[in-house]
Amino acid sequence: MLKNYFTIALRNLMRNKIFSLINIAGLAVGISCFIILGLFVLDEIGFDNFNDNKDQIYRVLVHFRFQGVDQTNAKSCPPLGAALKDNFPEVINYARIGYFGQHNLRYNDKIFREGDIYTADSSYFEIFTLPFLYGDKKNSLRNPNTIVISETASKKYFGDINPVGKTFTVDNSAEYLITGVMKDFPKKSHFSCNFLLSMSTYEEPTSQDWLSGGYTTYLQMKKGIDINEFNNKMKNIAKKNIIPLASSMLGIAPNDFIKSGNIYEYLLQPLSSIYLRSQTDYNVDSNTEWGNERISNITYSYIFLAVGSFILLIAIFNFMNLSTAKSEKRSREVGIRKTLGSNRSKLISQFLSESIFISMISVMFSVLLIYLLLPYFNDFINRKLSFNLFDNLFNLPALITIGIIVGLIAGSYPAFYLSSFQSAHILKGGPGSKSRKSRIRSILVIVQFAISITLIIGTITIKNQLEFIQKRDLGFNREALIAINNGSVITRNIKVFQQEILNNPEVISSTASSLMFASGIPGNGYIFDKMTGSNVIPAQMLDVDYDFAKTYQLKIKDGRFFSREFNSDTNAVVINEAMVKRFNNRNPVGKNLAAMKNDTKEMIPFKIIGIIKDFNYESLHKTVRPLVLHLSHIRQASTVITIRVAATNINTVISSIEKVWNKFSGSEKMYWTFLNENLERMYTSENRIAKITTVFSLLAIIIACLGLFGLVSFITEQRTKEIGIRKVLGASVVEIVMLLSKEFTWWVLLANLIAWPVAYFMMNNWLQNFAYRTEVGWLVFILAAIITLLIAFATVSSQTIKAALTNPAKSIRYE
């Protein structure tokens, strides 16, 4: 029976070569797109799965509301982990990681400035699954001044020998014993680094300062815990240890702290959610993530999965459309089979078998396409996705399952439709259901183009938003700025370095500051015009020098910037407009601003000497937050030297700067970028989604047009005799083309009307991710309509013009 079905299917394929080619090509491209985007989504959701205890590992988040401002961050205080383990039997183990800046590491004659050096508890390797090449992982970080390095770092410094027992000289002062070599962190780990120092080396981790927040605390919990119940239990820890301290610092009673609507609480976040869901589900401030963390957004996975599904759906609709369009040619076959005793279920089985057969052929071609296209896709998105049928036992069955499911879906309507024909009526002249067939055909084409139009509008909107970001006035002049990102290498000689590069007339100005335009910008609590009280304002802070405003060309709204003429400026601050809005006093220049110290009740007073206009020192996903500029040496882990240069001879200027750099940096290379490139990196995810949606939107349109091409070919073939008669009666080529194109034009226009509200809702929702955003304007919809109309008309015209130009004598003799 099956052999007979497939024999008939093969004959039909050969008899209708054009339609068969369109169906197979469309399904092959659709399946390829679906699988490639599916591979990307699987890669995204597979982060941190390498850990044996992945379902038991949680990160502790800190959620607080202060003065009406909500924030959730991933940094907690030093004593939290131990307190949770001691008080709650649900906690099996805990581990912390912290960061104390960049260090110079030296072994013999090899000296490197390393930035990805973190500190970790000895229990870190008990919780996370990181195999060791050398050393005892259980005790490797137990003693002070010990360090575990990655396989990459080991080869960098020691080649192929076992380095355990050897020592690094750190910052030309301390010696660190290498106690282990771990395999590199897996690519799909939300956190990675090359060096882990023992936590016991430092004094800060032993502090009982509950108000500080410099560590990420991970817990290994017992299986089957109720997260919500445990979150409620942790409220008692905050109530006991945090609220009294915070209230005391503010000079108010603990009850008043709570009555004012303030909140301080701890929350558990499952390890599996850190990479994809930190921002969407937990509202974690990305500014509090470590620099070596990889964080994405589950929204983009949904978008890519939807795009892949839409493209496959368009290909399936093509199959349905062309199959129903060809139904008249097979109606006699159905009638004869029914007359000879074949029942409807057998006919359905036959037609479904044919569609599955075509689908499986498409799957085979899609495998070839995936092998050809995946390397280019990987380059496109900077990933290393792989596809191999024999990587595991599930790949081939999964591919076959996709082929069967696609075949069943694509062939379902044609099968039920064709098998419903009445044999007596068919043998007398036809199926008698042209209106029903035409209606279904119209719906399928409209849905296809509605999906394509939605993708076009989405692509244009994303590109408009990225262009808006690039052109938006950020409050400073971003052009001709060079950023040296490893400025901490020459910390002791920064001023001399700046003076020497200014000898070059092409160098306009230079400034050293703490990190901007990235995660990790620290904050503090400030009190305006008094030394105590509950009106604490959370604000970000930057360490800057005298030439910061000059180099970035910031605008001074009131007062002045730091000046070398005033020695007292070391005890002064400059604030932005967003900070002023948090004061009741609109003329704060000359007033005091007291900074809180977490570990004591001490308040450090500063004098406000100036107000700068708001500038975007973070990404445009956030509104400009209150900012305080301090004139001081760079106290933070990252030091950036920003240099404004003349727009001409930039390469020559950079070469001269590098020569000066080499005088002070030893063997450390100068890592520089144009500041615009740093700004661009803040929108990597958005750029990636723009590229992917552009390419796959084009593919969706191509597949839709393939189906339209086939449909037009069939309809013009059906109306060949009508076209000939019209030409004999005097109809022009233009009139015939317009006659044949009119129906398709209406379909595309209706598809636009359906797609517009859907696209508006989707893209308006996506734009909410940005504090500063463009709008989904009406021009986008008009442009999408024009694009689809032109493409559809070009596709239809390619066949209708050919039919209209045919000799009417041949057309009339067609049948």
PDB file of N, CA, C and O in Angstrom, residues 245-296:
ATOM      1  N   LEU A 245      20.471  48.698  60.997  1.00  0.00           N
ATOM      2  CA  LEU A 245      21.656  49.450  60.597  1.00  0.00           C
ATOM      3  C   LEU A 245      21.289  50.628  59.704  1.00  0.00           C
ATOM      4  O   LEU A 245      21.775  51.745  59.885  1.00  0.00           O
ATOM      5  N   ALA A 246      20.430  50.364  58.726  1.00  0.00           N
ATOM      6  CA  ALA A 246      20.025  51.420  57.798  1.00  0.00           C
ATOM      7  C   ALA A 246      19.285  52.527  58.546  1.00  0.00           C
ATOM      8  O   ALA A 246      19.500  53.724  58.310  1.00  0.00           O
ATOM      9  N   SER A 247      18.418  52.131  59.471  1.00  0.00           N
ATOM     10  CA  SER A 247      17.659  53.117  60.253  1.00  0.00           C
ATOM     11  C   SER A 247      18.581  53.954  61.123  1.00  0.00           C
ATOM     12  O   SER A 247      18.411  55.178  61.248  1.00  0.00           O
ATOM     13  N   SER A 248      19.577  53.278  61.706  1.00  0.00           N
ATOM     14  CA  SER A 248      20.525  53.987  62.576  1.00  0.00           C
ATOM     15  C   SER A 248      21.332  55.013  61.790  1.00  0.00           C
ATOM     16  O   SER A 248      21.544  56.139  62.261  1.00  0.00           O
ATOM     17  N   MET A 249      21.750  54.641  60.581  1.00  0.00           N
ATOM     18  CA  MET A 249      22.509  55.570  59.743  1.00  0.00           C
ATOM     19  C   MET A 249      21.678  56.787  59.366  1.00  0.00           C
ATOM     20  O   MET A 249      22.183  57.900  59.248  1.00  0.00           O
ATOM     21  N   LEU A 250      20.367  56.556  59.198  1.00  0.00           N
ATOM     22  CA  LEU A 250      19.492  57.652  58.783  1.00  0.00           C
ATOM     23  C   LEU A 250      18.961  58.449  59.972  1.00  0.00           C
ATOM     24  O   LEU A 250      18.309  59.482  59.788  1.00  0.00           O
ATOM     25  N   GLY A 251      19.206  57.934  61.165  1.00  0.00           N
ATOM     26  CA  GLY A 251      18.738  58.650  62.351  1.00  0.00           C
ATOM     27  C   GLY A 251      17.250  58.527  62.569  1.00  0.00           C
ATOM     28  O   GLY A 251      16.623  59.434  63.124  1.00  0.00           O
ATOM     29  N   ILE A 252      16.671  57.385  62.157  1.00  0.00           N
ATOM     30  CA  ILE A 252      15.230  57.172  62.354  1.00  0.00           C
ATOM     31  C   ILE A 252      15.013  55.804  62.987  1.00  0.00           C
ATOM     32  O   ILE A 252      15.901  54.953  63.010  1.00  0.00           O
ATOM     33  N   ALA A 253      13.807  55.578  63.500  1.00  0.00           N
ATOM     34  CA  ALA A 253      13.477  54.292  64.110  1.00  0.00           C
ATOM     35  C   ALA A 253      13.231  53.251  63.020  1.00  0.00           C
ATOM     36  O   ALA A 253      12.743  53.593  61.936  1.00  0.00           O
ATOM     37  N   PRO A 254      13.549  51.959  63.320  1.00  0.00           N
ATOM     38  CA  PRO A 254      13.313  50.906  62.325  1.00  0.00           C
ATOM     39  C   PRO A 254      11.881  50.852  61.823  1.00  0.00           C
ATOM     40  O   PRO A 254      11.632  50.628  60.634  1.00  0.00           O
ATOM     41  N   ASN A 255      10.917  51.067  62.719  1.00  0.00           N
ATOM     42  CA  ASN A 255       9.507  51.042  62.299  1.00  0.00           C
ATOM     43  C   ASN A 255       9.203  52.170  61.317  1.00  0.00           C
ATOM     44  O   ASN A 255       8.413  52.010  60.383  1.00  0.00           O
ATOM     45  N   ASP A 256       9.830  53.330  61.543  1.00  0.00           N
ATOM     46  CA  ASP A 256       9.624  54.458  60.632  1.00  0.00           C
ATOM     47  C   ASP A 256      10.225  54.162  59.257  1.00  0.00           C
ATOM     48  O   ASP A 256       9.705  54.605  58.224  1.00  0.00           O
ATOM     49  N   PHE A 257      11.323  53.438  59.258  1.00  0.00           N
ATOM     50  CA  PHE A 257      11.952  53.040  57.997  1.00  0.00           C
ATOM     51  C   PHE A 257      10.973  52.221  57.152  1.00  0.00           C
ATOM     52  O   PHE A 257      10.816  52.447  55.952  1.00  0.00           O
ATOM     53  N   ILE A 258      10.297  51.280  57.810  1.00  0.00           N
ATOM     54  CA  ILE A 258       9.353  50.403  57.092  1.00  0.00           C
ATOM     55  C   ILE A 258       8.078  51.162  56.746  1.00  0.00           C
ATOM     56  O   ILE A 258       7.543  51.038  55.644  1.00  0.00           O
ATOM     57  N   LYS A 259       7.580  51.989  57.694  1.00  0.00           N
ATOM     58  CA  LYS A 259       6.341  52.730  57.450  1.00  0.00           C
ATOM     59  C   LYS A 259       6.473  53.710  56.279  1.00  0.00           C
ATOM     60  O   LYS A 259       5.486  54.056  55.631  1.00  0.00           O
ATOM     61  N   SER A 260       7.709  54.150  56.022  1.00  0.00           N
ATOM     62  CA  SER A 260       7.938  55.093  54.921  1.00  0.00           C
ATOM     63  C   SER A 260       7.841  54.414  53.549  1.00  0.00           C
ATOM     64  O   SER A 260       8.018  55.074  52.526  1.00  0.00           O
ATOM     65  N   GLY A 261       7.566  53.096  53.552  1.00  0.00           N
ATOM     66  CA  GLY A 261       7.437  52.378  52.284  1.00  0.00           C
ATOM     67  C   GLY A 261       8.745  51.800  51.778  1.00  0.00           C
ATOM     68  O   GLY A 261       8.809  51.281  50.664  1.00  0.00           O
ATOM     69  N   ASN A 262       9.793  51.871  52.612  1.00  0.00           N
ATOM     70  CA  ASN A 262      11.086  51.319  52.214  1.00  0.00           C
ATOM     71  C   ASN A 262      11.086  49.801  52.361  1.00  0.00           C
ATOM     72  O   ASN A 262      10.439  49.247  53.255  1.00  0.00           O
ATOM     73  N   ILE A 263      11.812  49.140  51.500  1.00  0.00           N
ATOM     74  CA  ILE A 263      11.896  47.677  51.497  1.00  0.00           C
ATOM     75  C   ILE A 263      13.355  47.272  51.353  1.00  0.00           C
ATOM     76  O   ILE A 263      14.115  47.888  50.593  1.00  0.00           O
ATOM     77  N   TYR A 264      13.740  46.234  52.081  1.00  0.00           N
ATOM     78  CA  TYR A 264      15.044  45.606  51.865  1.00  0.00           C
ATOM     79  C   TYR A 264      14.830  44.104  52.073  1.00  0.00           C
ATOM     80  O   TYR A 264      14.456  43.676  53.161  1.00  0.00           O
ATOM     81  N   GLU A 265      15.066  43.321  51.005  1.00  0.00           N
ATOM     82  CA  GLU A 265      14.812  41.886  51.109  1.00  0.00           C
ATOM     83  C   GLU A 265      15.736  41.108  50.187  1.00  0.00           C
ATOM     84  O   GLU A 265      16.300  41.658  49.233  1.00  0.00           O
ATOM     85  N   TYR A 266      15.885  39.830  50.503  1.00  0.00           N
ATOM     86  CA  TYR A 266      16.685  38.925  49.671  1.00  0.00           C
ATOM     87  C   TYR A 266      15.765  37.991  48.899  1.00  0.00           C
ATOM     88  O   TYR A 266      14.717  37.562  49.406  1.00  0.00           O
ATOM     89  N   LEU A 267      16.168  37.663  47.674  1.00  0.00           N
ATOM     90  CA  LEU A 267      15.385  36.776  46.809  1.00  0.00           C
ATOM     91  C   LEU A 267      16.305  35.737  46.176  1.00  0.00           C
ATOM     92  O   LEU A 267      17.463  36.029  45.880  1.00  0.00           O
ATOM     93  N   LEU A 268      15.786  34.537  45.954  1.00  0.00           N
ATOM     94  CA  LEU A 268      16.545  33.502  45.265  1.00  0.00           C
ATOM     95  C   LEU A 268      16.266  33.543  43.768  1.00  0.00           C
ATOM     96  O   LEU A 268      15.114  33.688  43.353  1.00  0.00           O
ATOM     97  N   GLN A 269      17.315  33.400  42.975  1.00  0.00           N
ATOM     98  CA  GLN A 269      17.171  33.303  41.523  1.00  0.00           C
ATOM     99  C   GLN A 269      17.808  31.998  41.061  1.00  0.00           C
ATOM    100  O   GLN A 269      19.001  31.771  41.293  1.00  0.00           O
ATOM    101  N   PRO A 270      17.045  31.113  40.407  1.00  0.00           N
ATOM    102  CA  PRO A 270      17.619  29.844  39.927  1.00  0.00           C
ATOM    103  C   PRO A 270      18.768  30.097  38.947  1.00  0.00           C
ATOM    104  O   PRO A 270      18.726  31.041  38.153  1.00  0.00           O
ATOM    105  N   LEU A 271      19.775  29.255  38.995  1.00  0.00           N
ATOM    106  CA  LEU A 271      20.935  29.383  38.115  1.00  0.00           C
ATOM    107  C   LEU A 271      20.515  29.395  36.649  1.00  0.00           C
ATOM    108  O   LEU A 271      21.054  30.162  35.846  1.00  0.00           O
ATOM    109  N   SER A 272      19.541  28.565  36.295  1.00  0.00           N
ATOM    110  CA  SER A 272      19.118  28.432  34.895  1.00  0.00           C
ATOM    111  C   SER A 272      18.512  29.711  34.333  1.00  0.00           C
ATOM    112  O   SER A 272      18.389  29.861  33.120  1.00  0.00           O
ATOM    113  N   SER A 273      18.116  30.634  35.216  1.00  0.00           N
ATOM    114  CA  SER A 273      17.453  31.857  34.750  1.00  0.00           C
ATOM    115  C   SER A 273      18.401  33.049  34.637  1.00  0.00           C
ATOM    116  O   SER A 273      18.017  34.106  34.140  1.00  0.00           O
ATOM    117  N   ILE A 274      19.651  32.891  35.108  1.00  0.00           N
ATOM    118  CA  ILE A 274      20.547  34.049  35.192  1.00  0.00           C
ATOM    119  C   ILE A 274      20.864  34.615  33.813  1.00  0.00           C
ATOM    120  O   ILE A 274      20.773  35.831  33.589  1.00  0.00           O
ATOM    121  N   TYR A 275      21.202  33.758  32.865  1.00  0.00           N
ATOM    122  CA  TYR A 275      21.638  34.230  31.550  1.00  0.00           C
ATOM    123  C   TYR A 275      20.506  34.894  30.775  1.00  0.00           C
ATOM    124  O   TYR A 275      20.686  35.975  30.197  1.00  0.00           O
ATOM    125  N   LEU A 276      19.322  34.291  30.775  1.00  0.00           N
ATOM    126  CA  LEU A 276      18.255  34.764  29.894  1.00  0.00           C
ATOM    127  C   LEU A 276      17.204  35.627  30.577  1.00  0.00           C
ATOM    128  O   LEU A 276      16.578  36.470  29.933  1.00  0.00           O
ATOM    129  N   ARG A 277      16.986  35.421  31.866  1.00  0.00           N
ATOM    130  CA  ARG A 277      15.799  36.015  32.491  1.00  0.00           C
ATOM    131  C   ARG A 277      16.095  37.029  33.592  1.00  0.00           C
ATOM    132  O   ARG A 277      15.186  37.486  34.273  1.00  0.00           O
ATOM    133  N   SER A 278      17.370  37.390  33.767  1.00  0.00           N
ATOM    134  CA  SER A 278      17.705  38.312  34.862  1.00  0.00           C
ATOM    135  C   SER A 278      16.974  39.643  34.730  1.00  0.00           C
ATOM    136  O   SER A 278      16.456  40.182  35.714  1.00  0.00           O
ATOM    137  N   GLN A 279      16.920  40.176  33.514  1.00  0.00           N
ATOM    138  CA  GLN A 279      16.288  41.484  33.323  1.00  0.00           C
ATOM    139  C   GLN A 279      14.781  41.378  33.178  1.00  0.00           C
ATOM    140  O   GLN A 279      14.032  42.174  33.749  1.00  0.00           O
ATOM    141  N   THR A 280      14.306  40.383  32.422  1.00  0.00           N
ATOM    142  CA  THR A 280      12.876  40.311  32.130  1.00  0.00           C
ATOM    143  C   THR A 280      12.057  39.825  33.322  1.00  0.00           C
ATOM    144  O   THR A 280      10.992  40.362  33.615  1.00  0.00           O
ATOM    145  N   ASP A 281      12.536  38.792  34.032  1.00  0.00           N
ATOM    146  CA  ASP A 281      11.756  38.193  35.117  1.00  0.00           C
ATOM    147  C   ASP A 281      12.123  38.734  36.495  1.00  0.00           C
ATOM    148  O   ASP A 281      11.290  38.723  37.404  1.00  0.00           O
ATOM    149  N   TYR A 282      13.382  39.168  36.660  1.00  0.00           N
ATOM    150  CA  TYR A 282      13.835  39.581  37.990  1.00  0.00           C
ATOM    151  C   TYR A 282      14.201  41.058  38.060  1.00  0.00           C
ATOM    152  O   TYR A 282      14.545  41.557  39.124  1.00  0.00           O
ATOM    153  N   ASN A 283      14.154  41.736  36.923  1.00  0.00           N
ATOM    154  CA  ASN A 283      14.424  43.180  36.879  1.00  0.00           C
ATOM    155  C   ASN A 283      15.778  43.528  37.500  1.00  0.00           C
ATOM    156  O   ASN A 283      15.923  44.535  38.196  1.00  0.00           O
ATOM    157  N   VAL A 284      16.770  42.664  37.251  1.00  0.00           N
ATOM    158  CA  VAL A 284      18.103  42.894  37.804  1.00  0.00           C
ATOM    159  C   VAL A 284      18.759  44.036  37.046  1.00  0.00           C
ATOM    160  O   VAL A 284      18.786  44.051  35.811  1.00  0.00           O
ATOM    161  N   ASP A 285      19.283  44.979  37.786  1.00  0.00           N
ATOM    162  CA  ASP A 285      19.993  46.101  37.187  1.00  0.00           C
ATOM    163  C   ASP A 285      21.280  45.562  36.557  1.00  0.00           C
ATOM    164  O   ASP A 285      22.168  45.063  37.260  1.00  0.00           O
ATOM    165  N   SER A 286      21.382  45.640  35.239  1.00  0.00           N
ATOM    166  CA  SER A 286      22.550  45.095  34.541  1.00  0.00           C
ATOM    167  C   SER A 286      23.830  45.786  34.983  1.00  0.00           C
ATOM    168  O   SER A 286      24.929  45.250  34.816  1.00  0.00           O
ATOM    169  N   ASN A 287      23.695  46.967  35.564  1.00  0.00           N
ATOM    170  CA  ASN A 287      24.851  47.703  36.049  1.00  0.00           C
ATOM    171  C   ASN A 287      25.548  46.981  37.193  1.00  0.00           C
ATOM    172  O   ASN A 287      26.704  47.250  37.510  1.00  0.00           O
ATOM    173  N   THR A 288      24.852  46.041  37.839  1.00  0.00           N
ATOM    174  CA  THR A 288      25.439  45.345  38.977  1.00  0.00           C
ATOM    175  C   THR A 288      26.017  43.984  38.597  1.00  0.00           C
ATOM    176  O   THR A 288      26.438  43.227  39.467  1.00  0.00           O
ATOM    177  N   GLU A 289      26.012  43.649  37.321  1.00  0.00           N
ATOM    178  CA  GLU A 289      26.592  42.376  36.887  1.00  0.00           C
ATOM    179  C   GLU A 289      28.099  42.528  36.741  1.00  0.00           C
ATOM    180  O   GLU A 289      28.610  43.602  36.429  1.00  0.00           O
ATOM    181  N   TRP A 290      28.821  41.431  36.923  1.00  0.00           N
ATOM    182  CA  TRP A 290      30.269  41.449  36.729  1.00  0.00           C
ATOM    183  C   TRP A 290      30.611  41.641  35.269  1.00  0.00           C
ATOM    184  O   TRP A 290      29.847  41.233  34.383  1.00  0.00           O
ATOM    185  N   GLY A 291      31.772  42.222  35.020  1.00  0.00           N
ATOM    186  CA  GLY A 291      32.183  42.470  33.636  1.00  0.00           C
ATOM    187  C   GLY A 291      32.352  41.213  32.814  1.00  0.00           C
ATOM    188  O   GLY A 291      32.213  41.225  31.598  1.00  0.00           O
ATOM    189  N   ASN A 292      32.660  40.086  33.475  1.00  0.00           N
ATOM    190  CA  ASN A 292      32.875  38.827  32.759  1.00  0.00           C
ATOM    191  C   ASN A 292      31.596  38.002  32.645  1.00  0.00           C
ATOM    192  O   ASN A 292      31.647  36.867  32.192  1.00  0.00           O
ATOM    193  N   GLU A 293      30.484  38.547  33.057  1.00  0.00           N
ATOM    194  CA  GLU A 293      29.227  37.815  32.939  1.00  0.00           C
ATOM    195  C   GLU A 293      28.638  37.985  31.552  1.00  0.00           C
ATOM    196  O   GLU A 293      28.761  39.045  30.935  1.00  0.00           O
ATOM    197  N   ARG A 294      28.008  36.937  31.072  1.00  0.00           N
ATOM    198  CA  ARG A 294      27.301  36.985  29.800  1.00  0.00           C
ATOM    199  C   ARG A 294      25.807  36.975  30.099  1.00  0.00           C
ATOM    200  O   ARG A 294      25.287  36.028  30.684  1.00  0.00           O
ATOM    201  N   ILE A 295      25.152  38.041  29.704  1.00  0.00           N
ATOM    202  CA  ILE A 295      23.726  38.173  29.979  1.00  0.00           C
ATOM    203  C   ILE A 295      23.001  38.449  28.664  1.00  0.00           C
ATOM    204  O   ILE A 295      23.411  39.303  27.881  1.00  0.00           O
ATOM    205  N   SER A 296      21.931  37.711  28.432  1.00  0.00           N
ATOM    206  CA  SER A 296      21.132  37.916  27.224  1.00  0.00           C
ATOM    207  C   SER A 296      19.703  38.239  27.644  1.00  0.00           C
ATOM    208  O   SER A 296      19.451  38.602  28.790  1.00  0.00           O
TER     209      SER A 296
END
